[in-house]
PDB file of C-alpha atoms and ligand atoms in Angstrom:
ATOM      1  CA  UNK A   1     -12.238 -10.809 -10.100  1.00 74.00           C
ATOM      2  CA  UNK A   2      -8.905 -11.062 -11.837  1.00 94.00           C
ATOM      3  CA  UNK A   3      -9.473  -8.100 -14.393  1.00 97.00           C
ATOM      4  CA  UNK A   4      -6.964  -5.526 -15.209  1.00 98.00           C
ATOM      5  CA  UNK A   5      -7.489  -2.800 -12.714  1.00 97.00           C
ATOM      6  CA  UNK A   6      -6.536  -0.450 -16.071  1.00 97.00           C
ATOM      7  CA  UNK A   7      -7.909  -2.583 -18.781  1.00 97.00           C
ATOM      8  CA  UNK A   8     -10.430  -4.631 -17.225  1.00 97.00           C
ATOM      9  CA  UNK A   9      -8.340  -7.868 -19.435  1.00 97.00           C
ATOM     10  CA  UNK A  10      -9.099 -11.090 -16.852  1.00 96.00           C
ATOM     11  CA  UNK A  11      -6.960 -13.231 -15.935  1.00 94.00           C
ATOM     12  CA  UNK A  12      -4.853 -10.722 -14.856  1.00 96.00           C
ATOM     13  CA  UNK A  13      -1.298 -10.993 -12.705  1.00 97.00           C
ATOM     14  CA  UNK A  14      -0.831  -9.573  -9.173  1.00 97.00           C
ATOM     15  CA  UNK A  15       0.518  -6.533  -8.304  1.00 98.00           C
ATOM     16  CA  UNK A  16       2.117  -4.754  -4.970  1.00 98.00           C
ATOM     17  CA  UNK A  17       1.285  -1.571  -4.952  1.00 98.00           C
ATOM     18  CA  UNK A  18       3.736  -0.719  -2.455  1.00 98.00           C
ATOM     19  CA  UNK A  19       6.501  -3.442  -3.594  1.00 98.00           C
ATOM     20  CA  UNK A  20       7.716  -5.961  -1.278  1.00 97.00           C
ATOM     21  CA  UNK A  21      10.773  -4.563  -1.275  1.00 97.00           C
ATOM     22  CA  UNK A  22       9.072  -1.443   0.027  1.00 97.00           C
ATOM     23  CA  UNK A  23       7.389  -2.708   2.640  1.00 97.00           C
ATOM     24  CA  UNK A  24       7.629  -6.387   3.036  1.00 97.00           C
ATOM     25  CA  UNK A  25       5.031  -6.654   5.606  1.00 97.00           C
ATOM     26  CA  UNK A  26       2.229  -5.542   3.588  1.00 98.00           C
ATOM     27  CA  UNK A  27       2.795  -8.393   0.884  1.00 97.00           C
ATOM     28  CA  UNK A  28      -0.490  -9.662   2.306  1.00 96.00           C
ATOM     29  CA  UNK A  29      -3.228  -6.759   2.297  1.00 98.00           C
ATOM     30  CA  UNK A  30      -5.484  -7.016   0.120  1.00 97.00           C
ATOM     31  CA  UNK A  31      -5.702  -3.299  -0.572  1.00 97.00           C
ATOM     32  CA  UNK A  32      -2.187  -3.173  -1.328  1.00 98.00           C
ATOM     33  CA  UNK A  33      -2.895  -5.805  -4.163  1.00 97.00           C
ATOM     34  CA  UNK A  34      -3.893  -4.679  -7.446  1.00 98.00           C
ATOM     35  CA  UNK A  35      -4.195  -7.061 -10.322  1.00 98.00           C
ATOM     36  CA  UNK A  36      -2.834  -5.864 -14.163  1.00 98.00           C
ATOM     37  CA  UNK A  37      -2.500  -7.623 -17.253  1.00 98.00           C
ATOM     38  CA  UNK A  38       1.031  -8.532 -18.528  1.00 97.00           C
ATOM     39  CA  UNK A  39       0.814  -5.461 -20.666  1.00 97.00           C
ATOM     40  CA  UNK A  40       0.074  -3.118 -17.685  1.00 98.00           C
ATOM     41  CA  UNK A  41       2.465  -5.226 -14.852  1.00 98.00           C
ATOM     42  CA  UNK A  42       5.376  -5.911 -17.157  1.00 97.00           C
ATOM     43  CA  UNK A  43       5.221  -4.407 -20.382  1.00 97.00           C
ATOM     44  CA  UNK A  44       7.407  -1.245 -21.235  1.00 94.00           C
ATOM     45  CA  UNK A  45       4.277   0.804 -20.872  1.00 92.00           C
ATOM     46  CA  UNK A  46       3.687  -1.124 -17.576  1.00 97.00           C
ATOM     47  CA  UNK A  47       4.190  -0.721 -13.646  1.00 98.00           C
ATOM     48  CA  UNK A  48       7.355  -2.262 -13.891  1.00 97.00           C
ATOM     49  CA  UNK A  49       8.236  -0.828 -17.438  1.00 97.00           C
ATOM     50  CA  UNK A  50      10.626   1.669 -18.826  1.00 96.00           C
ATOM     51  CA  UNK A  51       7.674   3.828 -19.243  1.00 96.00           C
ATOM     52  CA  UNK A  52       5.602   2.920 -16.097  1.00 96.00           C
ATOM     53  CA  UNK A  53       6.544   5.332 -13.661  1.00 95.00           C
ATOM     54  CA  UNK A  54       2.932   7.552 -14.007  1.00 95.00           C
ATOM     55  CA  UNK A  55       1.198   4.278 -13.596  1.00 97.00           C
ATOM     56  CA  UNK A  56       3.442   3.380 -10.856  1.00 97.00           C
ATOM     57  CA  UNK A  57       2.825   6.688  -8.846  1.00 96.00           C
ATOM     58  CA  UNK A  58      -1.018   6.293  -9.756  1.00 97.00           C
ATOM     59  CA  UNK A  59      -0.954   2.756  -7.890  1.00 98.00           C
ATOM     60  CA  UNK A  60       0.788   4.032  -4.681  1.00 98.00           C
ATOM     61  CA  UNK A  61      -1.358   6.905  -4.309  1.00 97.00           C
ATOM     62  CA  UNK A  62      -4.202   5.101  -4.933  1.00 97.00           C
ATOM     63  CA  UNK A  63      -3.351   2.919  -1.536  1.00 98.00           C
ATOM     64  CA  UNK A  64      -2.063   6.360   0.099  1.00 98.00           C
ATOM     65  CA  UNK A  65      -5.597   8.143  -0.007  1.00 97.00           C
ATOM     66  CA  UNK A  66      -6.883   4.905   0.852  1.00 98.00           C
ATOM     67  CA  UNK A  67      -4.652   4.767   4.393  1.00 98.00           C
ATOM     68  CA  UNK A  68      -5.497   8.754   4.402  1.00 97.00           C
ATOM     69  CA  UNK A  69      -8.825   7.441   4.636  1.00 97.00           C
ATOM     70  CA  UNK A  70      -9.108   4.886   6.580  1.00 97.00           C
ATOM     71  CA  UNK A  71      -7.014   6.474   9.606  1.00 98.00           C
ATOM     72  CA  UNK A  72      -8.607   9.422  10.818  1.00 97.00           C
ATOM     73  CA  UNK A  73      -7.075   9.329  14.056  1.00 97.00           C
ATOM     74  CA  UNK A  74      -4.318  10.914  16.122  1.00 96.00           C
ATOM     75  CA  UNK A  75      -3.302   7.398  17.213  1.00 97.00           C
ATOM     76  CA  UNK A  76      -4.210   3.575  16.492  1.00 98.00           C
ATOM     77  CA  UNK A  77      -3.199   1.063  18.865  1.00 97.00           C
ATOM     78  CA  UNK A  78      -1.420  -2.335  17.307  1.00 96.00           C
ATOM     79  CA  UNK A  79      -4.915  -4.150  17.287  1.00 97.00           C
ATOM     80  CA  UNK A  80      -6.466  -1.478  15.598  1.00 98.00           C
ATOM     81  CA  UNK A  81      -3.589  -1.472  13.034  1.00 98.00           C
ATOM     82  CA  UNK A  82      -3.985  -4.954  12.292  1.00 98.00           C
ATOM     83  CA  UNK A  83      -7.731  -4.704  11.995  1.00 98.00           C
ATOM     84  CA  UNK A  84      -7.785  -1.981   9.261  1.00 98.00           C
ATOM     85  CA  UNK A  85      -5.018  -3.531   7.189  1.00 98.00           C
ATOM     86  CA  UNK A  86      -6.537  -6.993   7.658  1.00 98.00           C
ATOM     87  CA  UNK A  87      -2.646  -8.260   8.098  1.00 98.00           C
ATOM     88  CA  UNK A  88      -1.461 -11.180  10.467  1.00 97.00           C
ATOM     89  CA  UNK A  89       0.211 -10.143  13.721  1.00 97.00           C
ATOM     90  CA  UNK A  90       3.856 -10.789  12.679  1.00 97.00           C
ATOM     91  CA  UNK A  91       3.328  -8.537  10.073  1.00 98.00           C
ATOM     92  CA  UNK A  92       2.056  -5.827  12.341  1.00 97.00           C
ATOM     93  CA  UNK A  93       4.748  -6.311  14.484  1.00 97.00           C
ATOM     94  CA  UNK A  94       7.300  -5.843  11.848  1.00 97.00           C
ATOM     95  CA  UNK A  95       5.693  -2.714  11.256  1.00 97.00           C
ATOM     96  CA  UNK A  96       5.307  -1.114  14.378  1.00 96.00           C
ATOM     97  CA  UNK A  97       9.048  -1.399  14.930  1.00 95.00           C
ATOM     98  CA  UNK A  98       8.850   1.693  12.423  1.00 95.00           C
ATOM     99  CA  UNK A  99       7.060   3.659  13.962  1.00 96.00           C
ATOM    100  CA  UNK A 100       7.089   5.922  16.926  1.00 94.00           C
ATOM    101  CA  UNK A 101       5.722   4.578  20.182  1.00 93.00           C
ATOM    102  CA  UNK A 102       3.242   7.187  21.946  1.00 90.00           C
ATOM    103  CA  UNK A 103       1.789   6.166  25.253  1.00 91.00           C
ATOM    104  CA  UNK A 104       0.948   2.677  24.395  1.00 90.00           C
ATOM    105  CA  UNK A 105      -0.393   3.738  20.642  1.00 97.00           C
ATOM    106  CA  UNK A 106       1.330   4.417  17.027  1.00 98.00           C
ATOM    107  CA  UNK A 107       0.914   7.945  15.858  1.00 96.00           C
ATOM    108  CA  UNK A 108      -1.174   8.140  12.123  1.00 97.00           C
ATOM    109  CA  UNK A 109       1.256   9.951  10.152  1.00 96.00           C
ATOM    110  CA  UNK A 110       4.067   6.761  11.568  1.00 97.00           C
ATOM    111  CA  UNK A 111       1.394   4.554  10.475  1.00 98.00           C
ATOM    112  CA  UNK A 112       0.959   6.126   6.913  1.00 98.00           C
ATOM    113  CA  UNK A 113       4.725   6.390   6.245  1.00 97.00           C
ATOM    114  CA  UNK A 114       5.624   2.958   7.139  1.00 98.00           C
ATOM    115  CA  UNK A 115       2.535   1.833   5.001  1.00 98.00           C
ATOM    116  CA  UNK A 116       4.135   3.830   2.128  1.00 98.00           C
ATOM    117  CA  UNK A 117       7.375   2.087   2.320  1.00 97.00           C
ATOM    118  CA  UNK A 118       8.606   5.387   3.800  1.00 96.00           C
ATOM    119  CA  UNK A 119       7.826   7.640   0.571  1.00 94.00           C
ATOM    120  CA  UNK A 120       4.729   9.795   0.809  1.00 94.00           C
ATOM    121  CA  UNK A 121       3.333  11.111  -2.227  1.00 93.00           C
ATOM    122  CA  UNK A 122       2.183  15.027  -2.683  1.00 88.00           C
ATOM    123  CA  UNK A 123      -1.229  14.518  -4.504  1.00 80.00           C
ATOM    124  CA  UNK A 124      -2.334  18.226  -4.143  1.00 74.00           C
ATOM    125  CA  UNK A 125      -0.475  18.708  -7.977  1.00 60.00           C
TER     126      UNK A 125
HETATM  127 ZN1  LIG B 201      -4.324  -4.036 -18.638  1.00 84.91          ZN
HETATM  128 ZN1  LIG B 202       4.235  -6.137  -9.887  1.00 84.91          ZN
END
């Protein structure tokens, strides 16, 4: 359960991929949780290492093709939100204050964005 998502080591620590300080709502997803050794989460060739910044793009775009994925559609209502990011309300409500309201429904690039602590990734390189 706990193994390095990299290494497969268990007991393993938990990761944001999208920090808290990114996106503070999403501290609870599950699919923004990753779990990495201490090597891999704090060492200098870690996520939060001198040297992790390929590891931390990997993460984050990991968990953007992941929202590409999972919302398909124009729009997504604040239910339908909450459903496919398994979040509680509050936190759904913090995050629809982000986005752009469009008759009654959040528009899917809004919803992506926000998700990605505002920072989209170009994974086409
Ligand atoms: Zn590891
Ligand atoms: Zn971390």
């Amino acid at each position: 359960m706990k193994e390095c998502a990299i290494c497969n080591r268990p007991n393993s620590e938990e990761h944001h991929r999208i920090y808290r300080s990114e996106c503070k709502p999403l501290v609870k997803c599950k699919k923004n949780l990753v779990y990495l050794c201490a090597e891999h989460h704090r060492g200098s060739q870690g996520v939060h290492g001198k040297h992790g910044d390929k590891l931390n793009r990997k993460l984050k775009i990991e968990f953007q093709e992941w929202l590409q994925g999972e919302f398909k559609k124009d729009k997504y209502t604040m239910e339908e939100i909450q459903k496919k990011l398994d979040v509680s309300s509050n936190a759904v409500r913090s995050l629809s204050k982000l986005m752009r309201l469009d008759k009654g429904a959040y528009l899917r690039e809004d919803i992506i964005r926000v998700c990605m602590g505002g920072k989209m990734y170009d994974t086409s390189n």
